[in-house]
Amino acid sequence: EDQVTQSPEALRLQEGESSSLNCSYTVSGLRGLFWYRQDPGKGPEFLFTLYSAGEEKEKERLKATLTKKESFLHITAPKPEDSATYLCAPRSGAGSYQLTFGKGTKLSVIP
Amino acid sequence: NAGVTQTPKFQVLKTGQSMTLQCAQDMNHNSMYWYRQDPGMGLRLIYYSASEGTTDKGEVPNGYNVSRLNKREFSLRLESAAPSQTSVYFCASSPRTGVEQYFGPGTRLTVT
C-alpha cells in the first residue's frame, strides 16, 4: 500500500527565516511526485512535478528536490504570502493513475 | 480562461436526499477527477475519467456515481446522502492521466 508522510504538520517561521518541509513516501515504482499549495477555503494549486532522484525545480522562493525515499520543499527567505498548506502527492507506477496525497504541512510566516 | 469551475459552492442536505455536484473545465483536458477532503486526512480520489466516455473507481467510490457528460463536464451524484459524506469536494482536470492536475475551488457539503 502506498504511503505518504509529511512533516512537520505545522511550521511557524519568521519572515526571512528559511526552512524545509519533508515528504516521505513508500510507493511501488515512483512515476512522479507532485507538490501543491492550498490556501484556506480554496482548491490546491499546482507547484512542481519531480520525476527522478536528484531532480530539482524552483519557483520564486520555493525549491523542490527528490530522493528515492523523500522529497523536500525548501523555502528561502519566506514572506507572509507564502503562508499556506503544502501538499505532496507521489504517483505509483503500479498500473494506477492515482496520486496518494499527504496530509500536508501548514506553514505560517509571521511578519 | 476560468480553469475548473464547480457548482454549487455550498450545500446542506438532509440524510437520504440526493444531489449532483457539477464540474466543468475549459482547458481542453482529457482527464477529470473527483476528490473529497476531510480534516486530518489527505485528498482521496472518489472517481476519475481518463478520457471522454470512460469512468473508473478511485479509493472511496461507495455512495457516489459519476457521469462524464462530454469532454468539458464531469458530474458527481450522491443518490442517498449520509452524514459520512459531509466533506469538501474538489474536481480536478489534467491534460492526460499521470501528469499535474488542476483543481477547482471546491464544494462544501454538509449532510445532517
Coordinates of N, CA and C in Angstrom, one line a residue:
Chain A
E1 N 0.8 -1.2 0.0 CA 0.0 0.0 0.0 C 0.9 1.3 0.0
D2 N 0.5 2.2 -0.9 CA 1.3 3.4 -1.0 C 1.1 4.3 0.3
Q3 N 2.2 4.8 0.8 CA 2.1 5.7 2.0 C 2.8 7.0 1.8
V4 N 2.3 8.0 2.4 CA 3.0 9.3 2.3 C 2.9 10.0 3.7
T5 N 4.0 10.5 4.2 CA 4.0 11.2 5.4 C 4.7 12.5 5.2
Q6 N 4.0 13.6 5.6 CA 4.6 14.9 5.5 C 4.9 15.4 6.9
S7 N 6.0 16.1 7.1 CA 6.4 16.6 8.4 C 7.2 18.0 8.2
P8 N 7.0 18.9 9.1 CA 6.1 18.7 10.3 C 4.7 19.0 9.8
E9 N 3.8 18.7 10.8 CA 2.3 19.0 10.5 C 2.1 20.5 10.3
A10 N 2.8 21.3 11.2 CA 2.7 22.7 11.1 C 4.0 23.3 11.4
L11 N 4.3 24.5 10.8 CA 5.5 25.2 10.9 C 5.3 26.7 10.9
R12 N 5.8 27.3 12.0 CA 5.8 28.8 12.1 C 7.2 29.3 11.8
L13 N 7.3 30.3 10.9 CA 8.6 30.9 10.6 C 8.4 32.4 10.7
Q14 N 9.5 33.0 11.1 CA 9.6 34.5 11.0 C 9.9 34.8 9.5
E15 N 9.4 35.9 9.1 CA 9.7 36.4 7.7 C 11.2 36.4 7.5
G16 N 11.6 35.8 6.4 CA 13.1 35.7 6.1 C 13.8 34.5 6.7
E17 N 13.1 33.7 7.5 CA 13.7 32.5 8.1 C 13.5 31.3 7.2
S18 N 14.6 30.9 6.6 CA 14.5 29.8 5.7 C 14.3 28.4 6.4
S19 N 13.6 27.5 5.7 CA 13.4 26.2 6.3 C 13.0 25.2 5.2
S20 N 12.8 23.9 5.6 CA 12.4 22.9 4.6 C 11.2 22.1 5.1
L21 N 10.4 21.6 4.2 CA 9.3 20.7 4.5 C 9.6 19.4 3.9
N22 N 9.2 18.3 4.6 CA 9.6 17.0 4.2 C 8.4 16.2 3.8
C23 N 8.6 15.4 2.7 CA 7.6 14.4 2.3 C 8.3 13.1 2.1
S24 N 8.0 12.1 3.0 CA 8.5 10.8 2.9 C 7.5 9.9 2.3
Y25 N 7.9 9.0 1.3 CA 6.9 8.2 0.6 C 7.4 6.8 0.5
T26 N 6.4 5.9 0.4 CA 6.6 4.5 0.0 C 5.6 4.1 -1.1
V27 N 6.1 4.1 -2.3 CA 5.2 3.7 -3.4 C 6.0 2.7 -4.3
S28 N 5.2 2.0 -5.1 CA 5.8 1.0 -6.0 C 6.2 1.7 -7.3
G29 N 7.5 1.8 -7.5 CA 7.9 2.4 -8.8 C 7.4 3.8 -9.0
L30 N 8.0 4.8 -8.4 CA 7.5 6.2 -8.5 C 7.5 6.6 -9.9
R31 N 6.4 7.2 -10.3 CA 6.2 7.7 -11.6 C 5.9 9.2 -11.6
G32 N 6.4 9.9 -10.5 CA 6.3 11.3 -10.4 C 5.8 11.7 -9.0
L33 N 6.3 12.8 -8.6 CA 5.9 13.4 -7.3 C 5.5 14.8 -7.5
F34 N 4.3 15.1 -7.0 CA 3.7 16.5 -7.3 C 3.6 17.2 -6.0
W35 N 3.9 18.5 -6.0 CA 3.7 19.5 -4.9 C 2.6 20.5 -5.3
Y36 N 1.8 20.7 -4.2 CA 0.7 21.7 -4.4 C 0.7 22.6 -3.2
R37 N 0.1 23.8 -3.4 CA -0.1 24.7 -2.3 C -1.6 24.9 -2.2
Q38 N -2.1 24.9 -1.0 CA -3.5 25.1 -0.8 C -3.8 26.2 0.2
D39 N -4.5 27.3 -0.2 CA -4.9 28.4 0.7 C -6.2 28.0 1.3
P40 N -6.5 28.6 2.5 CA -7.7 28.2 3.2 C -9.0 28.5 2.3
G41 N -9.9 27.5 2.3 CA -11.1 27.6 1.5 C -11.0 27.6 0.0
K42 N -9.8 27.2 -0.5 CA -9.5 27.1 -1.9 C -9.0 25.7 -2.3
G43 N -9.1 25.5 -3.6 CA -8.5 24.2 -4.1 C -7.0 24.3 -4.2
P44 N -6.4 23.1 -4.2 CA -4.9 23.0 -4.3 C -4.4 23.6 -5.7
E45 N -3.3 24.3 -5.6 CA -2.7 24.9 -6.7 C -1.4 24.2 -7.0
F46 N -1.2 23.8 -8.3 CA -0.1 23.0 -8.7 C 1.2 23.9 -8.6
L47 N 2.3 23.3 -8.0 CA 3.6 23.9 -8.0 C 4.6 23.3 -8.8
F48 N 4.9 22.0 -8.5 CA 6.0 21.3 -9.2 C 5.7 19.8 -9.5
T49 N 6.3 19.3 -10.5 CA 6.4 17.8 -10.6 C 7.9 17.4 -10.7
L50 N 8.2 16.4 -10.0 CA 9.6 15.8 -10.0 C 9.4 14.3 -10.4
Y51 N 10.4 13.9 -11.3 CA 10.2 12.5 -11.8 C 11.3 11.6 -11.4
S52 N 12.5 12.1 -11.1 CA 13.6 11.2 -10.8 C 14.5 11.7 -9.7
A53 N 15.1 10.8 -9.0 CA 16.0 11.2 -7.9 C 17.1 12.1 -8.4
G54 N 17.3 13.2 -7.6 CA 18.3 14.2 -8.0 C 17.7 15.4 -8.7
E55 N 16.5 15.3 -9.1 CA 15.9 16.4 -9.9 C 15.5 17.5 -8.9
E56 N 15.6 18.7 -9.4 CA 15.2 19.9 -8.6 C 14.4 20.8 -9.5
K57 N 13.5 21.5 -8.9 CA 12.7 22.5 -9.6 C 12.6 23.7 -8.7
E58 N 12.6 24.9 -9.3 CA 12.5 26.2 -8.5 C 11.4 27.1 -9.0
K59 N 10.8 27.8 -8.1 CA 9.8 28.8 -8.4 C 9.9 29.9 -7.3
E60 N 10.4 31.0 -7.7 CA 10.5 32.1 -6.7 C 11.3 31.7 -5.5
R61 N 10.6 31.7 -4.3 CA 11.4 31.3 -3.1 C 11.3 29.8 -2.8
L62 N 10.7 29.1 -3.6 CA 10.5 27.6 -3.4 C 11.4 26.8 -4.3
K63 N 12.0 25.8 -3.7 CA 12.8 24.8 -4.5 C 12.4 23.4 -4.0
A64 N 12.0 22.5 -4.9 CA 11.7 21.2 -4.6 C 12.8 20.2 -5.0
T65 N 13.1 19.2 -4.2 CA 14.1 18.2 -4.5 C 13.5 16.9 -4.3
L66 N 14.2 15.9 -4.9 CA 13.6 14.5 -4.8 C 14.8 13.5 -4.6
T67 N 14.6 12.6 -3.6 CA 15.5 11.4 -3.5 C 14.6 10.2 -3.7
K68 N 15.2 9.0 -3.5 CA 14.5 7.8 -3.7 C 13.4 7.5 -2.7
K69 N 13.5 8.2 -1.5 CA 12.6 8.0 -0.4 C 11.8 9.2 0.0
E70 N 12.4 10.4 -0.3 CA 11.8 11.7 0.2 C 11.8 12.8 -0.9
S71 N 11.0 13.7 -0.6 CA 11.1 15.0 -1.3 C 11.1 16.1 -0.3
F72 N 11.8 17.2 -0.6 CA 11.9 18.3 0.2 C 11.4 19.6 -0.5
L73 N 10.7 20.4 0.2 CA 10.3 21.7 -0.3 C 11.1 22.8 0.5
H74 N 12.1 23.4 -0.1 CA 12.9 24.3 0.6 C 12.3 25.7 0.4
I75 N 12.1 26.5 1.5 CA 11.6 27.8 1.3 C 12.7 28.8 1.8
T76 N 13.1 29.7 0.9 CA 14.2 30.6 1.2 C 13.6 32.0 1.4
A77 N 14.0 32.6 2.6 CA 13.5 33.9 2.9 C 12.0 34.1 2.7
P78 N 11.2 33.3 3.4 CA 9.8 33.3 3.1 C 9.2 34.7 3.5
K79 N 8.0 34.9 2.8 CA 7.2 36.1 3.1 C 5.9 35.7 3.6
P80 N 5.1 36.6 4.3 CA 3.8 36.2 4.8 C 2.9 35.6 3.7
E81 N 3.0 36.0 2.5 CA 2.2 35.5 1.4 C 2.5 34.1 1.1
D82 N 3.6 33.5 1.6 CA 3.9 32.1 1.4 C 3.1 31.2 2.4
S83 N 2.4 31.8 3.4 CA 1.6 31.1 4.3 C 0.5 30.3 3.6
A84 N 0.5 29.0 3.8 CA -0.5 28.1 3.1 C -0.2 26.7 3.6
T85 N -1.0 25.7 3.2 CA -0.7 24.3 3.4 C -0.1 23.8 2.2
Y86 N 1.0 23.1 2.3 CA 1.7 22.5 1.2 C 1.5 21.0 1.2
L87 N 1.0 20.5 0.1 CA 0.7 19.1 -0.1 C 1.7 18.4 -1.1
C88 N 2.1 17.2 -0.7 CA 2.8 16.4 -1.7 C 2.0 15.2 -2.1
A89 N 2.2 14.7 -3.3 CA 1.5 13.6 -3.8 C 2.3 12.8 -4.8
P90 N 2.8 11.6 -4.3 CA 3.5 10.7 -5.3 C 2.6 9.9 -6.1
R91 N 3.0 9.5 -7.3 CA 2.2 8.7 -8.1 C 2.9 7.3 -8.3
S92 N 2.2 6.3 -8.0 CA 2.8 4.9 -8.1 C 2.8 4.5 -9.5
G93 N 3.8 3.7 -9.8 CA 3.9 3.2 -11.2 C 3.2 1.8 -11.3
A94 N 2.5 1.4 -10.3 CA 1.9 0.1 -10.3 C 0.5 0.0 -11.0
G95 N 0.6 0.5 -12.2 CA -0.6 0.4 -13.1 C -1.8 1.3 -12.7
S96 N -1.5 2.3 -11.9 CA -2.6 3.2 -11.5 C -2.3 4.6 -11.9
Y97 N -3.3 5.4 -12.1 CA -3.2 6.8 -12.4 C -3.3 7.6 -11.2
Q98 N -3.5 7.0 -10.0 CA -3.9 7.7 -8.9 C -2.7 8.3 -8.2
L99 N -3.0 9.5 -7.6 CA -2.0 10.1 -6.7 C -2.4 9.8 -5.3
T100 N -1.4 9.7 -4.4 CA -1.6 9.5 -3.0 C -1.2 10.8 -2.3
F101 N -2.2 11.5 -1.8 CA -1.9 12.8 -1.2 C -1.5 12.7 0.3
G102 N -0.5 13.4 0.7 CA -0.2 13.5 2.1 C -1.2 14.5 2.8
K103 N -1.1 14.5 4.1 CA -2.0 15.4 4.9 C -1.6 16.8 4.9
G104 N -0.4 17.1 4.5 CA 0.1 18.5 4.3 C 0.8 19.0 5.5
T105 N 1.6 20.1 5.2 CA 2.3 20.9 6.2 C 1.7 22.3 6.1
K106 N 1.2 22.7 7.3 CA 0.6 24.1 7.3 C 1.7 25.1 7.7
L107 N 2.0 25.9 6.8 CA 3.1 26.9 7.0 C 2.5 28.3 7.3
S108 N 3.0 28.9 8.4 CA 2.6 30.2 8.8 C 3.9 31.1 8.8
V109 N 3.9 32.2 8.1 CA 5.1 33.1 8.1 C 4.7 34.4 8.7
I110 N 5.3 34.7 9.8 CA 5.0 35.8 10.7 C 5.8 37.0 10.3
P111 N 5.2 38.2 10.1 CA 5.9 39.4 9.7 C 6.9 39.8 10.7
Chain B
N1 N -9.4 32.5 -19.3 CA -9.9 31.1 -19.0 C -10.3 31.0 -17.5
A2 N -11.4 30.3 -17.3 CA -11.9 30.1 -16.0 C -11.2 29.0 -15.3
G3 N -10.6 28.0 -16.1 CA -10.0 26.9 -15.5 C -11.0 25.8 -15.2
V4 N -11.1 25.4 -13.9 CA -12.0 24.4 -13.4 C -13.1 25.1 -12.6
T5 N -14.3 25.0 -12.9 CA -15.4 25.6 -12.1 C -16.3 24.5 -11.5
Q6 N -16.8 24.8 -10.3 CA -17.7 23.8 -9.6 C -18.9 24.6 -9.1
T7 N -20.0 23.9 -9.2 CA -21.2 24.4 -8.6 C -22.0 23.3 -7.8
P8 N -22.6 23.6 -6.7 CA -22.6 24.8 -6.0 C -21.3 25.0 -5.2
K9 N -21.2 26.1 -4.5 CA -20.0 26.3 -3.6 C -20.3 25.7 -2.2
F10 N -21.6 25.8 -1.8 CA -22.0 25.3 -0.5 C -23.3 24.6 -0.7
Q11 N -23.6 23.5 0.1 CA -24.8 22.8 0.0 C -25.1 22.1 1.4
V12 N -26.3 22.2 1.8 CA -26.7 21.4 3.0 C -27.8 20.5 2.6
L13 N -27.6 19.2 2.9 CA -28.6 18.2 2.6 C -29.1 17.5 3.9
K14 N -30.2 16.9 3.8 CA -30.7 16.0 4.9 C -30.4 14.6 4.5
T15 N -30.2 13.8 5.5 CA -29.9 12.3 5.2 C -31.0 11.8 4.3
G16 N -30.5 11.1 3.3 CA -31.4 10.5 2.3 C -31.7 11.3 1.1
Q17 N -31.4 12.6 1.1 CA -31.6 13.4 -0.1 C -30.5 13.1 -1.1
S18 N -30.9 13.5 -2.3 CA -29.9 13.3 -3.4 C -29.5 14.6 -4.0
M19 N -28.3 14.7 -4.6 CA -27.9 15.9 -5.3 C -26.8 15.5 -6.3
T20 N -26.5 16.5 -7.2 CA -25.5 16.3 -8.2 C -24.6 17.5 -8.1
L21 N -23.2 17.3 -8.0 CA -22.2 18.3 -8.0 C -21.7 18.4 -9.4
Q22 N -21.7 19.7 -9.9 CA -21.3 19.9 -11.3 C -19.8 20.4 -11.4
C23 N -19.2 20.0 -12.4 CA -17.8 20.4 -12.7 C -17.6 20.6 -14.2
A24 N -16.9 21.7 -14.5 CA -16.6 22.0 -15.9 C -15.2 22.5 -16.0
Q25 N -14.5 22.2 -17.1 CA -13.1 22.8 -17.4 C -13.1 23.3 -18.8
D26 N -12.3 24.4 -18.9 CA -12.2 25.0 -20.3 C -10.8 24.9 -20.8
M27 N -10.0 23.9 -20.3 CA -8.6 23.8 -20.7 C -8.4 22.7 -21.8
N28 N -9.5 22.1 -22.3 CA -9.4 21.1 -23.3 C -8.6 19.9 -22.7
H29 N -8.8 19.6 -21.4 CA -8.1 18.5 -20.8 C -8.9 17.2 -21.1
N30 N -8.2 16.1 -21.2 CA -8.8 14.8 -21.4 C -9.3 14.1 -20.2
S31 N -8.6 14.3 -19.0 CA -8.9 13.6 -17.8 C -9.5 14.5 -16.7
M32 N -10.4 13.9 -16.0 CA -11.1 14.6 -14.9 C -11.2 13.7 -13.7
Y33 N -11.3 14.4 -12.5 CA -11.3 13.7 -11.3 C -12.2 14.3 -10.2
W34 N -12.7 13.5 -9.3 CA -13.4 13.9 -8.2 C -12.7 13.4 -6.9
Y35 N -12.4 14.4 -6.0 CA -11.8 14.1 -4.7 C -12.7 14.6 -3.6
R36 N -12.5 14.0 -2.4 CA -13.0 14.6 -1.2 C -11.9 14.8 -0.2
Q37 N -12.1 15.9 0.6 CA -11.0 16.3 1.6 C -11.7 16.5 2.9
D38 N -11.2 15.7 3.9 CA -11.7 15.7 5.2 C -10.6 16.1 6.2
P39 N -11.0 16.7 7.3 CA -10.0 17.2 8.3 C -9.1 16.1 8.7
G40 N -7.8 16.3 8.7 CA -6.8 15.3 9.2 C -6.5 14.2 8.2
M41 N -7.1 14.3 7.0 CA -6.8 13.3 6.0 C -6.4 14.0 4.7
G42 N -5.7 13.2 3.9 CA -5.3 13.7 2.6 C -6.4 13.7 1.7
L43 N -6.3 14.3 0.6 CA -7.3 14.2 -0.5 C -7.4 12.8 -0.9
R44 N -8.7 12.3 -1.1 CA -8.9 11.0 -1.5 C -9.7 10.9 -2.8
L45 N -9.3 10.1 -3.7 CA -9.9 10.1 -5.0 C -11.2 9.2 -4.9
I46 N -12.3 9.8 -5.5 CA -13.6 9.1 -5.5 C -13.8 8.4 -6.8
Y47 N -13.7 9.1 -7.9 CA -13.8 8.6 -9.2 C -13.0 9.4 -10.2
Y48 N -12.6 8.8 -11.3 CA -11.9 9.6 -12.3 C -12.4 9.2 -13.7
S49 N -12.1 10.0 -14.7 CA -12.4 9.8 -16.0 C -11.1 10.0 -16.8
A50 N -10.5 9.0 -17.3 CA -9.2 9.1 -18.0 C -9.5 9.9 -19.4
S51 N -10.6 9.6 -20.0 CA -10.9 10.3 -21.2 C -12.4 10.3 -21.4
E52 N -12.9 11.1 -22.3 CA -14.3 11.2 -22.5 C -14.9 9.8 -22.9
G53 N -16.0 9.4 -22.2 CA -16.6 8.1 -22.4 C -16.1 7.0 -21.4
T54 N -15.2 7.3 -20.6 CA -14.7 6.3 -19.6 C -14.8 6.9 -18.2
T55 N -15.1 6.0 -17.2 CA -15.0 6.4 -15.8 C -14.5 5.2 -15.0
D56 N -13.8 5.5 -13.9 CA -13.2 4.4 -13.1 C -13.3 4.8 -11.7
K57 N -13.4 3.8 -10.8 CA -13.5 4.0 -9.4 C -12.1 4.4 -8.8
G58 N -12.1 5.2 -7.8 CA -10.9 5.6 -7.1 C -10.9 4.8 -5.8
E59 N -10.3 5.5 -4.8 CA -10.1 4.9 -3.5 C -11.4 4.8 -2.7
V60 N -12.3 5.7 -2.8 CA -13.5 5.8 -2.0 C -14.8 6.0 -2.8
P61 N -15.2 5.0 -3.7 CA -16.3 5.3 -4.6 C -17.7 5.0 -4.0
N62 N -17.8 4.3 -2.9 CA -19.1 3.8 -2.3 C -20.0 5.0 -2.0
G63 N -21.2 5.0 -2.5 CA -22.2 6.0 -2.2 C -22.2 7.1 -3.3
Y64 N -21.4 7.0 -4.3 CA -21.3 8.0 -5.3 C -21.4 7.4 -6.7
N65 N -21.9 8.2 -7.6 CA -21.9 7.9 -9.1 C -21.4 9.1 -9.8
V66 N -20.8 8.8 -11.0 CA -20.3 9.9 -11.8 C -20.8 9.8 -13.3
S67 N -20.8 10.9 -13.9 CA -21.1 10.9 -15.4 C -20.2 11.9 -16.1
R68 N -19.5 11.4 -17.1 CA -18.7 12.3 -17.9 C -19.6 12.7 -19.1
L69 N -20.2 13.8 -19.0 CA -21.2 14.3 -19.9 C -20.6 14.6 -21.2
N70 N -19.5 15.1 -21.3 CA -18.8 15.5 -22.5 C -17.3 15.8 -22.1
K71 N -16.5 16.2 -23.0 CA -15.1 16.4 -22.7 C -14.9 17.5 -21.6
R72 N -15.8 18.4 -21.5 CA -15.7 19.5 -20.6 C -16.3 19.3 -19.2
E73 N -17.3 18.4 -19.1 CA -18.1 18.3 -17.9 C -18.0 16.9 -17.2
F74 N -18.0 16.9 -15.9 CA -17.9 15.7 -15.1 C -18.6 15.9 -13.9
S75 N -19.7 15.1 -13.7 CA -20.6 15.4 -12.5 C -20.5 14.2 -11.5
L76 N -20.8 14.6 -10.3 CA -20.7 13.6 -9.2 C -22.1 13.6 -8.5
R77 N -22.7 12.4 -8.4 CA -24.0 12.3 -7.8 C -24.0 11.5 -6.5
L78 N -24.7 12.1 -5.5 CA -25.0 11.3 -4.3 C -26.5 10.9 -4.3
E79 N -26.7 9.7 -4.4 CA -28.1 9.2 -4.6 C -28.9 9.3 -3.3
S80 N -28.2 9.0 -2.1 CA -28.9 9.0 -0.8 C -27.8 9.4 0.2
A81 N -27.8 10.7 0.4 CA -26.7 11.3 1.2 C -26.7 10.8 2.7
A82 N -25.5 10.6 3.2 CA -25.3 10.2 4.6 C -24.4 11.2 5.3
P83 N -24.5 11.3 6.6 CA -23.6 12.2 7.3 C -22.2 12.0 7.1
S84 N -21.8 10.7 6.8 CA -20.4 10.4 6.5 C -19.9 11.1 5.2
Q85 N -20.8 11.6 4.4 CA -20.4 12.2 3.2 C -20.2 13.7 3.3
T86 N -20.4 14.2 4.5 CA -20.1 15.6 4.8 C -18.6 15.8 4.6
S87 N -18.2 16.7 3.7 CA -16.9 16.9 3.3 C -16.7 18.1 2.3
V88 N -15.5 18.3 1.9 CA -15.3 19.3 0.9 C -14.9 18.5 -0.4
Y89 N -15.6 18.8 -1.5 CA -15.4 18.0 -2.7 C -14.7 18.9 -3.7
F90 N -13.6 18.3 -4.3 CA -12.9 19.0 -5.3 C -12.9 18.2 -6.6
C91 N -13.1 19.0 -7.7 CA -13.0 18.4 -9.0 C -11.6 18.9 -9.6
A92 N -11.0 18.1 -10.4 CA -9.7 18.4 -11.0 C -9.7 17.9 -12.4
S93 N -8.8 18.5 -13.2 CA -8.6 18.0 -14.6 C -7.1 18.0 -14.9
S94 N -6.7 17.2 -15.9 CA -5.3 17.2 -16.3 C -5.3 16.9 -17.8
P95 N -4.3 17.3 -18.5 CA -4.2 17.0 -20.0 C -4.4 15.6 -20.3
R96 N -3.8 14.7 -19.5 CA -3.9 13.3 -19.6 C -3.7 12.7 -18.2
T97 N -3.9 11.4 -18.0 CA -3.6 10.8 -16.7 C -2.1 10.8 -16.4
G98 N -1.8 10.9 -15.1 CA -0.4 10.8 -14.7 C 0.4 12.0 -14.7
V99 N -0.2 13.2 -15.1 CA 0.5 14.4 -15.0 C -0.2 15.4 -14.1
E100 N 0.3 16.6 -14.0 CA -0.2 17.5 -13.0 C -1.7 17.8 -13.2
Q101 N -2.4 17.9 -12.1 CA -3.9 18.1 -12.1 C -4.1 19.5 -11.6
Y102 N -5.2 20.1 -12.2 CA -5.6 21.5 -11.8 C -7.0 21.4 -11.2
F103 N -7.1 22.0 -10.0 CA -8.2 21.8 -9.1 C -9.2 23.0 -9.2
G104 N -10.5 22.7 -9.0 CA -11.5 23.7 -8.9 C -11.5 24.3 -7.5
P105 N -12.4 25.2 -7.2 CA -12.5 25.9 -5.9 C -13.2 25.0 -4.8
G106 N -13.8 24.0 -5.1 CA -14.4 23.1 -4.1 C -15.9 23.4 -3.9
T107 N -16.6 22.3 -3.4 CA -18.0 22.4 -2.9 C -18.0 21.9 -1.4
R108 N -18.4 22.8 -0.5 CA -18.5 22.3 0.9 C -19.9 21.8 1.1
L109 N -20.0 20.5 1.4 CA -21.2 19.8 1.6 C -21.4 19.3 3.0
T110 N -22.6 19.7 3.6 CA -22.9 19.2 4.9 C -24.2 18.4 4.8
V111 N -24.1 17.2 5.4 CA -25.3 16.3 5.5 C -25.7 16.1 6.9
T112 N -27.0 16.5 7.2 CA -27.4 16.5 8.6 C -28.4 15.3 8.8

